[in-house]
Short mmCIF file of C-alpha atoms and ligand atoms in Angstrom, two decimals:
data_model
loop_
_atom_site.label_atom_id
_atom_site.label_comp_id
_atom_site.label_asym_id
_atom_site.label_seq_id
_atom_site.Cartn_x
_atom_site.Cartn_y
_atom_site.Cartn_z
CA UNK S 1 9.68 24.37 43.83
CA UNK S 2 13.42 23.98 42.42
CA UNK S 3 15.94 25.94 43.72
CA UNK S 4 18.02 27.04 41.08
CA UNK S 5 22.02 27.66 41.72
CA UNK S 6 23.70 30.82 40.48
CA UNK S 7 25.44 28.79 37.20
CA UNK S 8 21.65 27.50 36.55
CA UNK S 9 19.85 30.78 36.90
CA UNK S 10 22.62 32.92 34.50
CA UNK S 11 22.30 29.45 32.14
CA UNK S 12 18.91 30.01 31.44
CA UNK S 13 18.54 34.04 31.71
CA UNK S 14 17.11 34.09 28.06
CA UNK S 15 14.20 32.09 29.16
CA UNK S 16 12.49 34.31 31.87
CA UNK S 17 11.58 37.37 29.84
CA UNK S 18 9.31 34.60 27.53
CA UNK S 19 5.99 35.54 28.26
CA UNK S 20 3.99 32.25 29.75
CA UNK S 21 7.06 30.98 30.36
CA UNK S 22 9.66 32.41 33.19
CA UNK S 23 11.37 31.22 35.96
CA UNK S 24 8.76 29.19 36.79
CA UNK S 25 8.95 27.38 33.67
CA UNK S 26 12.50 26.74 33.77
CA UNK S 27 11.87 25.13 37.27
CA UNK S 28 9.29 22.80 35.93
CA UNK S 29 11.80 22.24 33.15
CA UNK S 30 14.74 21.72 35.47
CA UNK S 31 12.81 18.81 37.48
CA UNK S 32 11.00 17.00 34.19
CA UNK S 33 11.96 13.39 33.11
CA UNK S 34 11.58 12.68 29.17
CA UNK S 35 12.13 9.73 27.48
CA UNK S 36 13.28 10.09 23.74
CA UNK S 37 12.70 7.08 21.50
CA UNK S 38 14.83 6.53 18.84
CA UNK S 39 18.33 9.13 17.75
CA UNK S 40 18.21 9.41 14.41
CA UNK S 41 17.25 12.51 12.33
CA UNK S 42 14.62 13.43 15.00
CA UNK S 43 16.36 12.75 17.82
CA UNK S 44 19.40 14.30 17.70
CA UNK S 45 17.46 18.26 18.12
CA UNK S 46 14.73 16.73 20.25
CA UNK S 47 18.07 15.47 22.68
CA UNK S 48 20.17 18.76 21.95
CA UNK S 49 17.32 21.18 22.63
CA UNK S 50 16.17 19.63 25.67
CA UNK S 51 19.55 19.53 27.18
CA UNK S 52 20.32 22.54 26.36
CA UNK S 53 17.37 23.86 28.01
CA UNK S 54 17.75 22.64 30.97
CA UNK S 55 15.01 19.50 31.46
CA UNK S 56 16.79 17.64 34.40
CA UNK S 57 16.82 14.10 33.61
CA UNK S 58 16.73 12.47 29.96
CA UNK S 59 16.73 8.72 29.10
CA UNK S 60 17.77 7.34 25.46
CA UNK S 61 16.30 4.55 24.13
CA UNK S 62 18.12 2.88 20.64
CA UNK S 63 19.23 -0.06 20.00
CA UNK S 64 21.35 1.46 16.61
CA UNK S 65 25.21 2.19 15.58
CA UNK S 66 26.33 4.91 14.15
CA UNK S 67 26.71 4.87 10.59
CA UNK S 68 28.26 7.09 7.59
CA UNK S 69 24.85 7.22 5.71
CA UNK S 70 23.57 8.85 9.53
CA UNK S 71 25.58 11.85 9.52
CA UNK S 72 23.80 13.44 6.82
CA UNK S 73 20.89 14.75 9.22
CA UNK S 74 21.60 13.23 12.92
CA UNK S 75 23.59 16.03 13.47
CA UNK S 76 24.46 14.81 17.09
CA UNK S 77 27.32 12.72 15.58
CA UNK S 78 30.64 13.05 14.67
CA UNK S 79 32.73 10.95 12.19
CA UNK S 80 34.64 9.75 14.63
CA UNK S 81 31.18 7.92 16.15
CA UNK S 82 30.83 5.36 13.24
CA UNK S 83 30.76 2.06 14.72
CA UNK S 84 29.64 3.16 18.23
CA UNK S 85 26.26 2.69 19.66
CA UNK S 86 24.45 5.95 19.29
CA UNK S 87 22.97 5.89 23.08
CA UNK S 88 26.30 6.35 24.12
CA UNK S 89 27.67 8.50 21.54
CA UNK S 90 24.73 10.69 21.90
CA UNK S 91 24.98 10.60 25.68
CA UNK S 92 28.44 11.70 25.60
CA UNK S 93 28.22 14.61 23.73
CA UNK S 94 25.03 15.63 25.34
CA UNK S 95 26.79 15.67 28.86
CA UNK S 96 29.43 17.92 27.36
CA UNK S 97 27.00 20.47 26.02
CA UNK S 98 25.20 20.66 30.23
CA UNK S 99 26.76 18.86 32.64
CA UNK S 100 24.33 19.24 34.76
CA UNK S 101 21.54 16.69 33.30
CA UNK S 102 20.78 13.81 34.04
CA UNK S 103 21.22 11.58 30.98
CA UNK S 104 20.88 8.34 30.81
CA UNK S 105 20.10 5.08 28.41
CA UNK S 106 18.97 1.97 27.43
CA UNK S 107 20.50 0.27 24.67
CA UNK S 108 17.67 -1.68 23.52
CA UNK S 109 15.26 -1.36 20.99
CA UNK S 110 11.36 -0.73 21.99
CA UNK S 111 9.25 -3.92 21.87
CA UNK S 112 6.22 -4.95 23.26
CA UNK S 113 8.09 -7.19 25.64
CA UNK S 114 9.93 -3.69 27.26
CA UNK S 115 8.04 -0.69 26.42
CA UNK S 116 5.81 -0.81 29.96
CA UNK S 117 9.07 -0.94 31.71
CA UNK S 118 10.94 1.64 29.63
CA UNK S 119 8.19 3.98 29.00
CA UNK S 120 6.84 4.29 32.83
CA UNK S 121 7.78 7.00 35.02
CA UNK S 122 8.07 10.18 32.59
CA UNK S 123 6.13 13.29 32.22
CA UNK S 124 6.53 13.35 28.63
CA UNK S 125 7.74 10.66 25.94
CA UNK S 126 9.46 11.98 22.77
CA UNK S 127 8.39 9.37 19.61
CA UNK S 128 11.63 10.15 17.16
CA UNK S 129 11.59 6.33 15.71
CA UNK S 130 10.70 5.91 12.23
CA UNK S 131 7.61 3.60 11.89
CA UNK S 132 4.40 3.26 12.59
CA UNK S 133 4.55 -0.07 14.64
CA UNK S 134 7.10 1.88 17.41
CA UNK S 135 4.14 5.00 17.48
CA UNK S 136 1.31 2.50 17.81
CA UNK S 137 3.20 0.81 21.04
CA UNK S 138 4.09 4.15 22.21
CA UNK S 139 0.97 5.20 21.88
CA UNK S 140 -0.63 1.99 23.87
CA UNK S 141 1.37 2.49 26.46
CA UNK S 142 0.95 5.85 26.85
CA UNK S 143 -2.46 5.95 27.06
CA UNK S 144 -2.04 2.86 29.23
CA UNK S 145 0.37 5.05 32.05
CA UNK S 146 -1.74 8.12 31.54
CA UNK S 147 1.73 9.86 29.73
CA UNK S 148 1.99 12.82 27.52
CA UNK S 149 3.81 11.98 24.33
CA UNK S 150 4.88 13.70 20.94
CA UNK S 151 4.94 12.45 18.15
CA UNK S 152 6.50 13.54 14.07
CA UNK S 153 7.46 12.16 10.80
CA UNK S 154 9.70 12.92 8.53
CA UNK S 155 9.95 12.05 4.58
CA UNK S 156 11.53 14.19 1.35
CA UNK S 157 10.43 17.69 2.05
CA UNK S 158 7.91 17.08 4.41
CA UNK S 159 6.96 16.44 8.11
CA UNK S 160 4.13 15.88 10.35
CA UNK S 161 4.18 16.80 14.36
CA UNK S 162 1.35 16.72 16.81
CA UNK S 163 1.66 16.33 20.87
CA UNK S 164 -0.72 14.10 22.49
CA UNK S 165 -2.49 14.09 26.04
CA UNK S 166 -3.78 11.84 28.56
CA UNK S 167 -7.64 12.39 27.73
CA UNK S 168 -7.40 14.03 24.63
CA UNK S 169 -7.73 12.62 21.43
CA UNK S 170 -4.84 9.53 20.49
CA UNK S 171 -2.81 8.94 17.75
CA UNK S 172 -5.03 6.09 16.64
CA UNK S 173 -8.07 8.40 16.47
CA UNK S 174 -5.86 10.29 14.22
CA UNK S 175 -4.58 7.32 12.52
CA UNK S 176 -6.39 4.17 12.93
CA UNK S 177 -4.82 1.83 10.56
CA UNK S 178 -0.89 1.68 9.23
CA UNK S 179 -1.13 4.10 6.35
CA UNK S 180 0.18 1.14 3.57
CA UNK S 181 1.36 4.31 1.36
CA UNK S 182 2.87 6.45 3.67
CA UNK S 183 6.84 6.87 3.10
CA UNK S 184 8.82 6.62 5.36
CA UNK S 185 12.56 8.03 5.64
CA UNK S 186 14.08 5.19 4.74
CA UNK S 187 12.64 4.02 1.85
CA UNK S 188 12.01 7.33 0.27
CA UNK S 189 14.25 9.41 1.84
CA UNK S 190 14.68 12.77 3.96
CA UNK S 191 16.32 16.13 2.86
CA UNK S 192 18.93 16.77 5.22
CA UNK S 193 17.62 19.72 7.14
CA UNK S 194 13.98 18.42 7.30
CA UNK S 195 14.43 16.43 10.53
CA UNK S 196 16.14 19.60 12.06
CA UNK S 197 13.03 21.67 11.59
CA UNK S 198 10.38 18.66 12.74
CA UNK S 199 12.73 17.46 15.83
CA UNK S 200 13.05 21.68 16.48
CA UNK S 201 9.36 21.72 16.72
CA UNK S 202 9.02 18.59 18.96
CA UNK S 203 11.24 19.84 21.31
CA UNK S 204 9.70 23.72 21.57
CA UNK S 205 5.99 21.87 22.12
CA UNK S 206 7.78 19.36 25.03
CA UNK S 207 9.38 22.89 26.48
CA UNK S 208 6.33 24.48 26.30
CA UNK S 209 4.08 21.27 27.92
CA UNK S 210 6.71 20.23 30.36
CA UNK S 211 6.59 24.05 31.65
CA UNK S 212 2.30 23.97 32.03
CA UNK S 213 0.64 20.26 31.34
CA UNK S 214 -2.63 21.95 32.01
CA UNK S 215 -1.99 24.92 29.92
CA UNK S 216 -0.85 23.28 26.98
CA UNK S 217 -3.21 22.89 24.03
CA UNK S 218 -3.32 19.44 22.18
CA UNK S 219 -6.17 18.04 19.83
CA UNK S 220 -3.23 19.63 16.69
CA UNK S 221 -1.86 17.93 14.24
CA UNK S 222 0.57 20.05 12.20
CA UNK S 223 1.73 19.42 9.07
CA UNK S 224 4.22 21.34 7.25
CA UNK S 225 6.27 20.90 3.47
CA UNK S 226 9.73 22.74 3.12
CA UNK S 227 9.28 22.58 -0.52
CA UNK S 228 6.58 24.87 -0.88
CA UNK S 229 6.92 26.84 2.21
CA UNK S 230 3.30 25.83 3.29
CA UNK S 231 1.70 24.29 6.71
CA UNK S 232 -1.50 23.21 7.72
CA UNK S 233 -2.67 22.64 11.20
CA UNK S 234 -6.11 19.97 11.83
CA UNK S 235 -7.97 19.82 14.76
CA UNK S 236 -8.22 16.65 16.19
CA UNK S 237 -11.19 15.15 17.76
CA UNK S 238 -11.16 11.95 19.89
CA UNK S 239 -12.74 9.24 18.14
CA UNK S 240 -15.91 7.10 19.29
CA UNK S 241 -14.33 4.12 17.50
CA UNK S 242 -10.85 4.31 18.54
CA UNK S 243 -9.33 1.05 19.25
CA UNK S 244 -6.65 1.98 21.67
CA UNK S 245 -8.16 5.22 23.67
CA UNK S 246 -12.04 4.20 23.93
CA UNK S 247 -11.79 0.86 25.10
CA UNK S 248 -10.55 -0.17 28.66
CA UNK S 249 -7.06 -1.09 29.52
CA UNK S 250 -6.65 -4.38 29.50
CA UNK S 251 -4.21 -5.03 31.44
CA UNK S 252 -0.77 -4.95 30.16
CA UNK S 253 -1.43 -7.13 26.84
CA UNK S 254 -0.60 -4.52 24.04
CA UNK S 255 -2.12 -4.55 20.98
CA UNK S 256 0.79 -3.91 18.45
CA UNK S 257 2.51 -6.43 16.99
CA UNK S 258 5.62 -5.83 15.73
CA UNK S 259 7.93 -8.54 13.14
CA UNK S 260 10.09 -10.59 13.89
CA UNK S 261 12.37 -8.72 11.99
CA UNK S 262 11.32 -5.31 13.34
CA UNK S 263 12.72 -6.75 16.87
CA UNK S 264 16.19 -6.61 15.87
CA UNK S 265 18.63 -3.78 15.84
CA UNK S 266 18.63 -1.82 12.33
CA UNK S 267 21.78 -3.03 11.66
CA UNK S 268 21.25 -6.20 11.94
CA UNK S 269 18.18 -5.64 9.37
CA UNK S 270 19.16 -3.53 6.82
CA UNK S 271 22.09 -5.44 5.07
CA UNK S 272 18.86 -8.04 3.99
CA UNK S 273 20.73 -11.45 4.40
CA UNK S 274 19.62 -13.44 1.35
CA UNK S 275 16.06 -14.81 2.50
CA UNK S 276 13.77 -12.88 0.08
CA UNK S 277 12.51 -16.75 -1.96
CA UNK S 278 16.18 -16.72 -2.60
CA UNK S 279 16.22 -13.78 -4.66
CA UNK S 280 18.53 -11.86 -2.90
CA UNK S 281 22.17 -12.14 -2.82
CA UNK S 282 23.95 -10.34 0.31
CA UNK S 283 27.41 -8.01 -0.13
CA UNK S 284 29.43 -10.66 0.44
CA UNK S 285 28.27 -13.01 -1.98
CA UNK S 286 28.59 -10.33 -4.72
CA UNK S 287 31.81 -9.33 -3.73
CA UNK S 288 33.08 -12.94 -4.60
CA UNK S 289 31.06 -13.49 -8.09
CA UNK S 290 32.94 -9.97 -8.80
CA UNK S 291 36.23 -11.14 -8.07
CA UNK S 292 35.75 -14.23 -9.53
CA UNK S 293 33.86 -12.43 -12.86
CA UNK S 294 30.75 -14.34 -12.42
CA UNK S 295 28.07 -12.15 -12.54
CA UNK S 296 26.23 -9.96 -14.69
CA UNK S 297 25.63 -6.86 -13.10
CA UNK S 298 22.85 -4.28 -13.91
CA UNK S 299 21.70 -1.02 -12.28
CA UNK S 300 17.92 -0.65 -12.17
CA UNK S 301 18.36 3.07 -10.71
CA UNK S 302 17.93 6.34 -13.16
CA UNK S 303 20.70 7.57 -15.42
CA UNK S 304 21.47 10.19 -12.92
CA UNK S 305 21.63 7.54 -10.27
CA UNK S 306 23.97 5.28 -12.36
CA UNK S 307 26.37 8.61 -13.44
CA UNK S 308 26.58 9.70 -9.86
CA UNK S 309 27.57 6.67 -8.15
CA UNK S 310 27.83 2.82 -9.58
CA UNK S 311 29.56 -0.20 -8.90
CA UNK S 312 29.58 -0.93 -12.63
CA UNK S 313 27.48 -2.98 -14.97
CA UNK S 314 25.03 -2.16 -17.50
CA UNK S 315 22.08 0.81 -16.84
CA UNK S 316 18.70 -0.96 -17.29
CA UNK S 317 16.17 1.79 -15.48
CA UNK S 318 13.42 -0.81 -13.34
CA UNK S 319 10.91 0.81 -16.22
CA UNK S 320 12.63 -0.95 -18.55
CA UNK S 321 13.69 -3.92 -17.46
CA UNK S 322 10.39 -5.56 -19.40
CA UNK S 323 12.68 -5.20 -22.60
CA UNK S 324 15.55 -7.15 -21.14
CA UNK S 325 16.81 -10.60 -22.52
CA UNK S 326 20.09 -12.21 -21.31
CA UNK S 327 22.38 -13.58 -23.85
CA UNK S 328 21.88 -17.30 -23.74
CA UNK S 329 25.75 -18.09 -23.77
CA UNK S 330 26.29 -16.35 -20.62
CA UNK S 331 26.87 -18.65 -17.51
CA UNK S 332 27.13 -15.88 -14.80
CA UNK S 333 24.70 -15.30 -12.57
CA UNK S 334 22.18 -11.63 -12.98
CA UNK S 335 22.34 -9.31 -10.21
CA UNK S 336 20.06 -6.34 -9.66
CA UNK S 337 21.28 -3.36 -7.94
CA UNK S 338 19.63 -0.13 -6.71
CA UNK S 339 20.01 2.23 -3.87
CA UNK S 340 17.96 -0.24 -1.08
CA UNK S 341 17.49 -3.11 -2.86
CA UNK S 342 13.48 -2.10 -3.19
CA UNK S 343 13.57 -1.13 -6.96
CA UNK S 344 16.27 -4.40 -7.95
CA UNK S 345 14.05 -6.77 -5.68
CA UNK S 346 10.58 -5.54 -8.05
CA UNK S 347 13.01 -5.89 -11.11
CA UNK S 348 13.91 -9.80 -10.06
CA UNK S 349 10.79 -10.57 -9.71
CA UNK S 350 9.66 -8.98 -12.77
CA UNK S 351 12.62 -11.20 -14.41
CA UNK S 352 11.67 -14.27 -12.70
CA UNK S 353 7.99 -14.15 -14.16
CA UNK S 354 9.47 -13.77 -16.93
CA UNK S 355 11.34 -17.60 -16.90
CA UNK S 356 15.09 -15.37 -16.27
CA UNK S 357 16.90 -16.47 -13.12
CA UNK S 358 17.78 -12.65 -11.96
CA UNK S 359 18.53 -11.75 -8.47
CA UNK S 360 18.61 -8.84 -6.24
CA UNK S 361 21.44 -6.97 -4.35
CA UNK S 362 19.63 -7.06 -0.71
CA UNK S 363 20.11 -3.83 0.73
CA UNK S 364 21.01 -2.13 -2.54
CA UNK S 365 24.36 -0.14 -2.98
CA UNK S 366 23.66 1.31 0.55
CA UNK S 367 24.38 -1.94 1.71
CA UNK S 368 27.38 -2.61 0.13
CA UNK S 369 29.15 0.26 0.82
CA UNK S 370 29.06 -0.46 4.33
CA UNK S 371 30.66 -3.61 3.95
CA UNK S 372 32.69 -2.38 1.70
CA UNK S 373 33.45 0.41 4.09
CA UNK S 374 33.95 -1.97 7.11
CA UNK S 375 36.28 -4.43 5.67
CA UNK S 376 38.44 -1.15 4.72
ZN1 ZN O 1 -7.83 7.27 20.49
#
């Protein structure tokens, strides 16, 4: 068993009074490789809390910059990180808080093509990416290598967690099929804190499997909402029918299919480049028709919305843009504008049906103040 040095053992003291847990724990801990996928909202207290805990050697995996519209939950980051990539951002600041980890990272984003390479050799694999193609690979491959993983998922008030074993049941028992409705964090959005509490509880289940793999108890799916202070916990089973954990490995030809679009880093996808049926029109383009006054703008978003934040133009709420007519005189161009571009893209279309030539700000306002941001 590890050896630990003086500056280890007096690091650590707070841990071996924890019943279950001890100095044995903390050497399990000390000679543990994880893999954490993704450091965003979920990733930046799954990284802190593992480093500062003492699990000996930690691997990144993101493909992502930092970005102002991060800093509101991935609480790794400074200000002074925008425009860096977050593996080694993340890595940086992770070294400073216990130099004596081994961190390292892969700037790449997970794909069927890599995740057999990147996934193989850990005793546990922390899912903090935000989709359901990324947890279905994860989980192939997992259950492929015989790996522990954990997996949550964040959105508004809410979050779901549950760790899953080799032999035990797999997240496609749980969830067979891409839930069409669930939301995700970035379309519907995360309170800020929310990802704090669900990466929290990731990391305290990998502490407390990495420190007794037989011992720990899986089969749990937890669920928990911030709003109304409630949580529910469902035993899982192993399902008969599951695609991914009752059928033989075949070989390494995974399952999960991810776009073409999901392949790319996220900033590469989220400022939509105008391919929608040519409905879209990107930052740039607007940013011209606005200098050169050729466009209608109109904000699809709530009044709220609009009297927060807007980049002018009229207020026509997406539930009412049924009612609207364009003056026929008018030779500029109509541009739709929300928050992500999902709300103004609905409205085009809406218009379109409807004989009007509208089009949609892809990416929404979030969009454009990034360029707007970056040119400054
Ligand atoms: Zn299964």
């Amino acid at each position: 068993m590890t050896q630990l040095n003086q500056q280890q053992w007096l690091r650590y003291s707070r841990h071996y009074n924890v019943a279950q847990f001890g100095i044995h724990g903390q050497q399990q801990l000390h000679r543990a490789r994880v893999a954490i996928v993704g450091l965003g909202g979920l990733g930046a207290p799954v990284s802190l809390y593992l480093t500062a805990a003492g699990v000996g050697h930690l691997t990144l995996i993101d493909d992502d910059i930092v970005e102002l519209s991060n800093l509101q939950r991935q609480v790794i980051f400074r200000e002074q990180d925008i425009g860096s990539a977050k593996v080694t951002s993340a890595a940086t600041h992770l070294r400073h808080l216990n130099s004596d980890i081994d961190i390292n990272f892969i700037k790449q984003r997970l794909s069927v093509h890599n995740a057999m390479n990147h996934l193989a050799g850990f005793d546990i694999v922390v899912d903090c990416s935000d989709n359901f193609a990324t947890r279905y690979l994860i989980n192939e491959v997992c259950h492929h290598l015989s790996s522990a993983w954990c997996y949550a998922s964040i959105a508004q008030y809410q979050g779901q967690m549950a760790l899953f074993k080799p032999g035990a049941a797999c997240f496609r028992c749980v969830f067979p099929s891409v839930d069409n409705h669930a939301v995700n964090c970035r379309d519907g959005g995360v309170l800020g804190a929310v990802p704090g509490v669900m990466g929290s509880l990731q990391a305290s289940q990998v502490i407390q499997y990495l420190s007794d793999p037989e011992q720990y108890e899986s089969n749990r799916l937890l669920s928990f909402d911030t709003r109304s202070l409630t949580s529910s916990t469902i035993r899982l089973q192993p399902s008969k029918f599951c695609a991914t954990c009752q059928t033989q490995p075949q070989g390494v030809e995974f399952k999960v299919q991810q776009s073409a679009d999901d392949q790319k880093p996220r900033s590469e996808r989220e400022p939509a480049k105008s391919t929608l049926d040519g409905y879209e029109i990107d930052p740039k383009m607007l940013d011209e028709m606005l200098r050169q006054s050729t466009v209608t703008l109109i904000d699809v978003r709530n009044r709220q919305e609009h009297q927060a934040y807007n980049i002018g133009g009229r207020l026509i709420p997406e539930t009412e843009i049924i009612h609207f007519s364009p003056t026929f005189d008018s030779p500029s161009t109509i541009v739709l504008y929300c928050q992500s571009g999902a709300r103004s893209t609905r409205a085009a279309v809406q218009l379109r049906q409807r004989g009007i030539a509208a089009y949609s700000l892809a990416g929404g306002l979030q969009a454009y103040c990034a360029y707007q941001l970056a040119l400054a």
